[in-house]
Every structure is written in structure tokens, then in C-alpha cells.
mmCIF file of C-alpha atoms in Angstrom:
data_model
loop_
_atom_site.group_PDB
_atom_site.id
_atom_site.type_symbol
_atom_site.label_atom_id
_atom_site.label_comp_id
_atom_site.label_asym_id
_atom_site.label_seq_id
_atom_site.Cartn_x
_atom_site.Cartn_y
_atom_site.Cartn_z
ATOM 1 C CA MET A 1 64.516 80.784 35.735
ATOM 2 C CA PRO A 2 64.774 77.139 34.577
ATOM 3 C CA VAL A 3 67.521 76.562 37.163
ATOM 4 C CA ALA A 4 65.388 78.043 39.907
ATOM 5 C CA GLU A 5 62.415 75.829 38.988
ATOM 6 C CA ASP A 6 64.618 72.704 39.131
ATOM 7 C CA ASN A 7 65.775 73.701 42.615
ATOM 8 C CA ILE A 8 62.339 74.398 44.077
ATOM 9 C CA ILE A 9 61.985 70.981 45.839
ATOM 10 C CA GLN A 10 65.179 69.006 46.372
ATOM 11 C CA THR A 11 64.435 67.280 49.646
ATOM 12 C CA LYS A 12 61.464 65.704 51.380
ATOM 13 C CA PRO A 13 60.929 64.577 55.000
ATOM 14 C CA CYS A 14 60.490 60.836 55.440
ATOM 15 C CA ALA A 15 57.083 59.789 56.858
ATOM 16 C CA TYR A 16 58.790 57.173 59.146
ATOM 17 C CA CYS A 17 62.088 58.608 60.372
ATOM 18 C CA GLY A 18 61.169 62.274 59.885
ATOM 19 C CA LEU A 19 64.564 63.199 58.391
ATOM 20 C CA PRO A 20 64.779 65.280 55.237
ATOM 21 C CA LYS A 21 66.032 63.108 52.421
ATOM 22 C CA PRO A 22 66.741 63.890 48.724
ATOM 23 C CA LEU A 23 63.959 63.077 46.266
ATOM 24 C CA THR A 24 66.072 60.271 44.763
ATOM 25 C CA ALA A 25 65.637 58.337 48.066
ATOM 26 C CA PHE A 26 61.923 58.054 47.500
ATOM 27 C CA LYS A 27 59.921 56.077 44.977
ATOM 28 C CA ARG A 28 57.875 57.938 42.350
ATOM 29 C CA ARG A 29 54.111 57.908 42.674
ATOM 30 C CA THR A 30 51.907 56.393 39.932
ATOM 31 C CA GLY A 31 48.359 56.903 38.922
ATOM 32 C CA ARG A 32 46.511 60.183 39.512
ATOM 33 C CA ARG A 33 49.117 61.485 41.985
ATOM 34 C CA ARG A 34 52.055 61.020 39.716
ATOM 35 C CA GLY A 35 54.205 64.036 38.837
ATOM 36 C CA ALA A 36 57.821 65.279 38.403
ATOM 37 C CA THR A 37 58.213 66.019 42.159
ATOM 38 C CA SER A 38 55.604 63.559 43.538
ATOM 39 C CA ARG A 39 57.255 60.897 45.743
ATOM 40 C CA ARG A 40 56.079 58.210 48.203
ATOM 41 C CA GLY A 41 56.315 58.666 51.980
ATOM 42 C CA ALA A 42 59.044 56.146 52.916
ATOM 43 C CA CYS A 43 62.745 56.666 52.126
ATOM 44 C CA LYS A 44 65.033 53.937 50.962
ATOM 45 C CA ASP A 45 66.592 53.323 54.404
ATOM 46 C CA CYS A 46 63.203 52.917 56.049
ATOM 47 C CA ARG A 47 62.004 50.593 53.345
ATOM 48 C CA ASP A 48 65.062 48.455 53.790
ATOM 49 C CA LYS A 49 64.510 48.320 57.588
ATOM 50 C CA ARG A 50 60.913 47.289 57.098
ATOM 51 C CA LEU A 51 61.987 44.399 54.888
ATOM 52 C CA GLU A 52 64.435 43.068 57.545
ATOM 53 C CA PRO A 53 62.973 40.129 59.566
ATOM 54 C CA GLY A 54 61.919 40.979 63.148
ATOM 55 C CA VAL A 55 62.171 44.741 62.615
ATOM 56 C CA ALA A 56 58.989 46.889 62.591
ATOM 57 C CA ALA A 57 58.486 49.795 60.211
ATOM 58 C CA GLY A 58 60.325 52.894 61.507
ATOM 59 C CA SER A 59 61.924 50.634 64.255
ATOM 60 C CA SER A 60 59.677 52.155 66.885
ATOM 61 C CA ASP A 61 58.308 50.256 69.916
ATOM 62 C CA GLU A 62 54.815 51.713 69.461
ATOM 63 C CA LEU A 63 54.478 50.378 65.960
ATOM 64 C CA ALA A 64 55.733 46.930 67.062
ATOM 65 C CA ALA A 65 53.182 46.872 69.831
ATOM 66 C CA ASP A 66 50.409 47.837 67.403
ATOM 67 C CA ILE A 67 51.472 44.982 65.105
ATOM 68 C CA VAL A 68 51.333 42.500 68.013
ATOM 69 C CA ALA A 69 47.882 43.801 69.005
ATOM 70 C CA LEU A 70 46.693 43.460 65.416
ATOM 71 C CA GLY A 71 47.948 39.866 65.341
ATOM 72 C CA LYS A 72 45.973 39.035 68.521
ATOM 73 C CA SER A 73 42.852 40.650 67.178
ATOM 74 C CA ALA A 74 43.237 38.688 63.961
ATOM 75 C CA GLU A 75 43.497 35.455 65.941
ATOM 76 C CA SER A 76 40.338 36.383 67.895
ATOM 77 C CA VAL A 77 38.522 37.155 64.677
ATOM 78 C CA ALA A 78 39.577 33.864 63.207
ATOM 79 C CA GLY A 79 38.329 32.050 66.301
ATOM 80 C CA ASN A 80 34.966 33.847 66.082
ATOM 81 C CA ALA A 81 34.786 32.941 62.379
ATOM 82 C CA GLU A 82 35.370 29.264 63.235
ATOM 83 C CA ALA A 83 32.643 29.392 65.871
ATOM 84 C CA ALA A 84 30.224 31.126 63.513
ATOM 85 C CA GLY A 85 31.036 28.569 60.820
ATOM 86 C CA SER A 86 30.254 25.694 63.182
ATOM 87 C CA VAL A 87 26.904 27.300 64.125
ATOM 88 C CA PHE A 88 26.136 27.909 60.444
ATOM 89 C CA ALA A 89 26.935 24.278 59.635
ATOM 90 C CA ALA A 90 24.613 23.107 62.429
ATOM 91 C CA ASP A 91 21.777 25.328 61.092
ATOM 92 C CA GLN A 92 22.337 23.914 57.607
ATOM 93 C CA ALA A 93 22.151 20.348 58.914
ATOM 94 C CA GLU A 94 18.871 21.065 60.743
ATOM 95 C CA GLU A 95 17.450 22.727 57.611
ATOM 96 C CA ALA A 96 18.438 19.697 55.532
ATOM 97 C CA LYS A 97 16.689 17.397 58.021
ATOM 98 C CA GLY A 98 13.536 19.527 57.831
ATOM 99 C CA LYS A 99 13.646 19.381 54.026
ATOM 100 C CA LYS A 100 13.894 15.576 54.099
ATOM 101 C CA LYS A 101 10.910 15.367 56.457
ATOM 102 C CA ARG A 102 8.824 17.659 54.211
ATOM 103 C CA ARG A 103 9.762 15.563 51.155
ATOM 104 C CA ARG A 104 8.638 12.387 52.956
ATOM 105 C CA ARG A 105 5.307 13.999 53.861
ATOM 106 C CA ARG A 106 4.726 15.136 50.260
ATOM 107 C CA LYS A 107 5.497 11.634 48.997
ATOM 108 C CA LYS A 108 3.048 10.119 51.458
ATOM 109 C CA LYS A 109 0.335 12.614 50.410
ATOM 110 C CA ALA A 110 1.002 11.851 46.732
ATOM 111 C CA LYS A 111 0.648 8.097 47.407
ATOM 112 C CA GLY A 112 -2.685 8.566 49.223
ATOM 113 C CA GLY A 113 -1.750 9.472 52.783
ATOM 114 C CA SER A 114 -2.347 7.299 55.814
ATOM 115 C CA PRO A 115 -4.618 4.174 55.465
ATOM 116 C CA VAL A 116 -7.332 5.876 57.631
ATOM 117 C CA THR A 117 -7.663 9.072 55.498
ATOM 118 C CA ALA A 118 -6.712 7.574 52.104
ATOM 119 C CA ALA A 119 -9.350 7.846 49.374
ATOM 120 C CA PRO A 120 -7.540 7.718 46.048
ATOM 121 C CA HIS A 121 -10.653 6.705 44.108
ATOM 122 C CA ALA A 122 -12.524 9.875 45.237
ATOM 123 C CA VAL A 123 -9.595 12.044 44.175
ATOM 124 C CA THR A 124 -9.528 10.501 40.721
ATOM 125 C CA VAL A 125 -13.263 10.954 40.292
ATOM 126 C CA ALA A 126 -13.016 14.654 41.237
ATOM 127 C CA VAL A 127 -10.221 15.181 38.796
ATOM 128 C CA GLN A 128 -12.220 13.497 36.025
ATOM 129 C CA GLU A 129 -15.243 15.708 36.749
ATOM 130 C CA LYS A 130 -13.162 18.902 36.460
ATOM 131 C CA LYS A 131 -11.871 18.038 32.990
ATOM 132 C CA PRO A 132 -13.245 20.496 30.390
ATOM 133 C CA PRO A 133 -15.272 19.018 27.528
ATOM 134 C CA GLU A 134 -13.190 18.189 24.532
ATOM 135 C CA LYS A 135 -13.754 20.394 21.482
ATOM 136 C CA LYS A 136 -14.096 18.685 18.161
ATOM 137 C CA PRO A 137 -11.594 20.176 15.756
ATOM 138 C CA VAL A 138 -12.860 21.646 12.547
ATOM 139 C CA PRO A 139 -12.190 19.239 9.680
ATOM 140 C CA ILE A 140 -9.319 20.380 7.536
ATOM 141 C CA ARG A 141 -11.309 19.813 4.352
ATOM 142 C CA GLU A 142 -13.853 22.512 5.440
ATOM 143 C CA LEU A 143 -11.041 24.986 6.023
ATOM 144 C CA LYS A 144 -9.443 24.110 2.703
ATOM 145 C CA ALA A 145 -12.782 24.689 1.028
ATOM 146 C CA VAL A 146 -12.560 28.380 1.872
ATOM 147 C CA GLY A 147 -8.745 28.495 1.491
ATOM 148 C CA LEU A 148 -7.694 28.468 5.159
ATOM 149 C CA LEU A 149 -5.192 26.437 7.140
ATOM 150 C CA PRO A 150 -4.325 26.821 10.879
ATOM 151 C CA ASN A 151 -0.807 27.899 11.787
ATOM 152 C CA ARG A 152 1.620 25.862 13.903
ATOM 153 C CA ASN A 153 -0.263 26.933 17.075
ATOM 154 C CA GLY A 154 -3.592 25.812 15.682
ATOM 155 C CA PHE A 155 -5.091 29.307 15.202
ATOM 156 C CA ILE A 156 -6.105 31.605 12.366
ATOM 157 C CA ARG A 157 -4.832 35.190 12.322
ATOM 158 C CA MET A 158 -7.568 37.808 12.054
ATOM 159 C CA ARG A 159 -7.055 41.522 11.436
ATOM 160 C CA GLY A 160 -9.269 44.567 11.028
ATOM 161 C CA LYS A 161 -9.820 48.242 11.908
ATOM 162 C CA THR A 162 -11.473 50.050 14.774
ATOM 163 C CA ASP A 163 -14.018 52.869 14.439
ATOM 164 C CA ASN A 164 -11.128 55.360 14.529
ATOM 165 C CA GLY A 165 -9.280 53.608 11.757
ATOM 166 C CA ARG A 166 -6.633 51.989 13.962
ATOM 167 C CA LYS A 167 -5.477 48.588 12.839
ATOM 168 C CA TRP A 168 -5.671 45.550 15.126
ATOM 169 C CA HIS A 169 -4.981 41.827 14.869
ATOM 170 C CA GLN A 170 -5.531 38.742 16.932
ATOM 171 C CA GLU A 171 -5.590 34.949 16.704
ATOM 172 C CA VAL A 172 -8.951 33.103 16.674
ATOM 173 C CA GLU A 173 -10.104 29.544 16.591
ATOM 174 C CA PRO A 174 -10.436 27.942 13.137
ATOM 175 C CA GLU A 175 -14.152 27.340 13.808
ATOM 176 C CA LEU A 176 -14.821 31.051 14.375
ATOM 177 C CA ALA A 177 -12.787 32.033 11.326
ATOM 178 C CA LEU A 178 -14.732 29.604 9.170
ATOM 179 C CA THR A 179 -18.077 30.955 10.484
ATOM 180 C CA LEU A 180 -17.077 34.575 9.875
ATOM 181 C CA VAL A 181 -16.075 33.836 6.297
ATOM 182 C CA LYS A 182 -19.182 31.767 5.534
ATOM 183 C CA GLU A 183 -21.544 34.420 7.044
ATOM 184 C CA ARG A 184 -19.875 37.215 5.030
ATOM 185 C CA ALA A 185 -18.296 39.065 7.973
ATOM 186 C CA ALA A 186 -14.709 38.445 6.853
ATOM 187 C CA VAL A 187 -12.719 37.545 3.756
ATOM 188 C CA VAL A 188 -9.661 35.356 3.286
ATOM 189 C CA VAL A 189 -6.405 37.238 2.821
ATOM 190 C CA ASN A 190 -4.153 34.199 2.627
ATOM 191 C CA ARG A 191 -4.354 30.596 3.905
ATOM 192 C CA TYR A 192 -3.396 31.708 7.465
ATOM 193 C CA THR A 193 -5.191 35.102 7.709
ATOM 194 C CA ILE A 194 -8.650 36.577 7.420
ATOM 195 C CA ARG A 195 -9.770 40.232 7.523
ATOM 196 C CA ARG A 196 -12.898 41.640 9.136
ATOM 197 C CA LEU A 197 -14.901 43.689 6.643
ATOM 198 C CA TYR A 198 -16.602 46.101 8.978
ATOM 199 C CA SER A 199 -15.903 48.060 12.136
ATOM 200 C CA ASN A 200 -18.602 48.293 14.815
ATOM 201 C CA LYS A 201 -20.142 51.535 13.445
ATOM 202 C CA GLU A 202 -19.918 50.387 9.832
ATOM 203 C CA PHE A 203 -21.573 47.060 10.648
ATOM 204 C CA ARG A 204 -24.473 48.720 12.519
ATOM 205 C CA GLN A 205 -25.049 51.182 9.663
ATOM 206 C CA LEU A 206 -24.948 48.273 7.154
ATOM 207 C CA ILE A 207 -27.657 46.260 8.953
ATOM 208 C CA LEU A 208 -29.954 49.281 9.536
ATOM 209 C CA GLU A 209 -29.728 50.429 5.931
ATOM 210 C CA ARG A 210 -30.137 46.881 4.607
ATOM 211 C CA ASP A 211 -33.399 46.427 6.546
ATOM 212 C CA ASN A 212 -34.537 50.062 5.827
ATOM 213 C CA TYR A 213 -34.729 50.843 9.566
ATOM 214 C CA THR A 214 -37.690 48.433 9.866
ATOM 215 C CA CYS A 215 -38.041 45.983 12.715
ATOM 216 C CA ARG A 216 -37.989 42.387 11.495
ATOM 217 C CA PHE A 217 -40.489 41.275 14.135
ATOM 218 C CA CYS A 218 -43.204 43.971 14.331
ATOM 219 C CA GLY A 219 -42.613 46.078 11.201
ATOM 220 C CA GLN A 220 -42.205 49.293 13.156
ATOM 221 C CA TYR A 221 -39.230 51.698 13.131
ATOM 222 C CA GLY A 222 -36.128 50.037 14.407
ATOM 223 C CA ASP A 223 -32.756 51.438 15.338
ATOM 224 C CA THR A 224 -31.105 48.505 17.167
ATOM 225 C CA ILE A 225 -29.477 45.273 16.043
ATOM 226 C CA ASP A 226 -30.578 41.837 17.265
ATOM 227 C CA HIS A 227 -28.950 38.422 16.829
ATOM 228 C CA MET A 228 -31.268 35.741 15.432
ATOM 229 C CA LEU A 229 -29.138 33.066 17.078
ATOM 230 C CA PRO A 230 -28.200 34.705 20.444
ATOM 231 C CA ARG A 231 -24.580 35.082 21.292
ATOM 232 C CA ALA A 232 -25.264 33.147 24.523
ATOM 233 C CA LYS A 233 -26.035 30.123 22.343
ATOM 234 C CA GLY A 234 -23.073 30.468 19.950
ATOM 235 C CA GLY A 235 -24.253 33.137 17.525
ATOM 236 C CA HIS A 236 -21.845 35.714 16.087
ATOM 237 C CA THR A 237 -22.117 39.306 14.908
ATOM 238 C CA THR A 238 -22.372 38.679 11.163
ATOM 239 C CA PRO A 239 -24.624 40.006 8.406
ATOM 240 C CA ASP A 240 -26.408 36.611 8.115
ATOM 241 C CA ASN A 241 -27.151 36.408 11.845
ATOM 242 C CA CYS A 242 -28.151 40.024 12.611
ATOM 243 C CA VAL A 243 -31.379 41.885 11.802
ATOM 244 C CA CYS A 244 -32.837 45.291 12.526
ATOM 245 C CA ALA A 245 -35.204 45.460 15.546
ATOM 246 C CA CYS A 246 -36.934 48.033 17.621
ATOM 247 C CA MET A 247 -36.038 48.505 21.242
ATOM 248 C CA LEU A 248 -39.178 46.793 22.608
ATOM 249 C CA CYS A 249 -38.761 43.636 20.498
ATOM 250 C CA ASN A 250 -35.022 43.516 21.189
ATOM 251 C CA GLN A 251 -35.580 43.557 24.933
ATOM 252 C CA SER A 252 -38.524 41.151 24.911
ATOM 253 C CA LYS A 253 -36.689 38.602 22.725
ATOM 254 C CA ALA A 254 -33.626 38.591 25.045
ATOM 255 C CA ASP A 255 -31.673 35.343 24.539
ATOM 256 C CA ARG A 256 -34.449 33.304 22.887
ATOM 257 C CA ASP A 257 -34.184 31.814 19.415
ATOM 258 C CA MET A 258 -35.961 33.453 16.475
ATOM 259 C CA ASP A 259 -38.594 30.699 16.098
ATOM 260 C CA GLU A 260 -39.273 30.569 19.816
ATOM 261 C CA PHE A 261 -39.831 34.328 20.010
ATOM 262 C CA ILE A 262 -42.130 34.413 16.952
ATOM 263 C CA THR A 263 -44.305 31.568 18.236
ATOM 264 C CA SER A 264 -44.624 33.265 21.596
ATOM 265 C CA ARG A 265 -46.025 36.389 19.901
ATOM 266 C CA ILE A 266 -48.712 34.526 18.034
#
């Protein structure tokens, strides 16, 4: 049996000359198609003829004609590529000219435009009017008095819990952090962080129970919370700034100050 297996395939037809040749006349295949009996298509004689100058593979006239045709097509492709390259270069030159013109126009507009339409003083005035008002920073000594210091970005980190108990955190202005600490809505955790003491539900319950569900303005039953200094004027939701109020007083007070609303009722 081993002898029969060795003699299964002893010859192979050449892909060029078509003659059966022994396996030793062919090169072994590599890669996925490799194997003990796997050989390439061209025999040694045909490979040698292909390497000879002026001789086409297989020495057939049809293959030589195909090679000549391929050469002509390659020349035509090269000519087309040169033409396309020249057109592309022309397009690039036109695009570069357009870019230069646009740059010149932008420079003229930046300098003030033409002498007829130029009004640089009006532009500067409009820019000055749009500038936001500068905020006065909180003095560092006031922050240090409560044990706070802003971080490298100039903010104070604030953290707390929602009504569902989920933790949250954000960065606030030092002025707001100082107000929350002074008005007993937050405590200092470290010199860069404060913690809100109450969630929304807890804060509402705290104010109503503190004022015994009594309206601060009319003395009747109250179940809402009103800001003595309205939020529209810079007030915050803190125990010192919030009181219990009835629905009627809360709606009639609106965004007026406490003193203004009380004097209007007298």
C-alpha cells in the first residue's frame, strides 16, 4: 500500500506547453495550497523560456500579441494620467488664487473695509456695549473665615442627595457656596467642598414644621414655601431666606420684597 500511494501522482501537465512532466519539473506551492503533491503550473523548460529575452511565455504568437496590446494600453493609460494630472494641477492653481483673494478680502474687512463703508469707531462701541458686567470676586478672607478655598478653576465643589437618595455633585461659584454655608443650607466638608444638608422634600418639610404650618404673612394655615428675598433678586433656597406661606399670600407676593409686600397690605 505505501508503494501504491507514492505512485498515485507522478506526472502533471504543464499549464503552458500542455505536455505531461514529472513532479520534479514543477515548483512546490507555498501557503494554504501547499502539500506533498501540490505543484505550480509552469514546468522548468517553460520557465526558462519565459526568462529568455524577446521570448513570450509558452512561445505562442497569441500571448506575444496580448503582451504588445497590454503595452499599448499601458501607454494610453499613462498619457491619460498625464492629462488628468495637468488638469488637476490647473484646478489647484485656480483654487489657490481664489484662496488668496478671499484672504485679501478678510484682511480688508478686518482693517475696516473700504473708506466709504468704514466705521471702526462704531464697531468698537458695539463690542464694548456687549461686554458682560464684571463680577467682583469674593474676598479670600471671607472664604477662609468659613474654611473654604476655591480650586484651581475658581469654583467650590458641592455635593448632596436627591429625594431618592441618589448622590450628586457639581461646581458652584464661591459666592454661592459662602451664602449657603452662612444661611445654614450647607456645611463645609473640606476647604474645597461643601455638602447640602437637605433634599427638596426634606427642606420643605423642615420649613413647614419649623413654622408650624402657619403663614408668616396672614397667620392662616400654610402649606407652601416663599422666599423672603425673591430668587429673581438673588435670593436662595436656604432656611434663613424661606418661610411658610399660604397659597394666596404666596401668589400675591410674587417677586416683591418682604417689606414691600407687608407695607402694601397695611
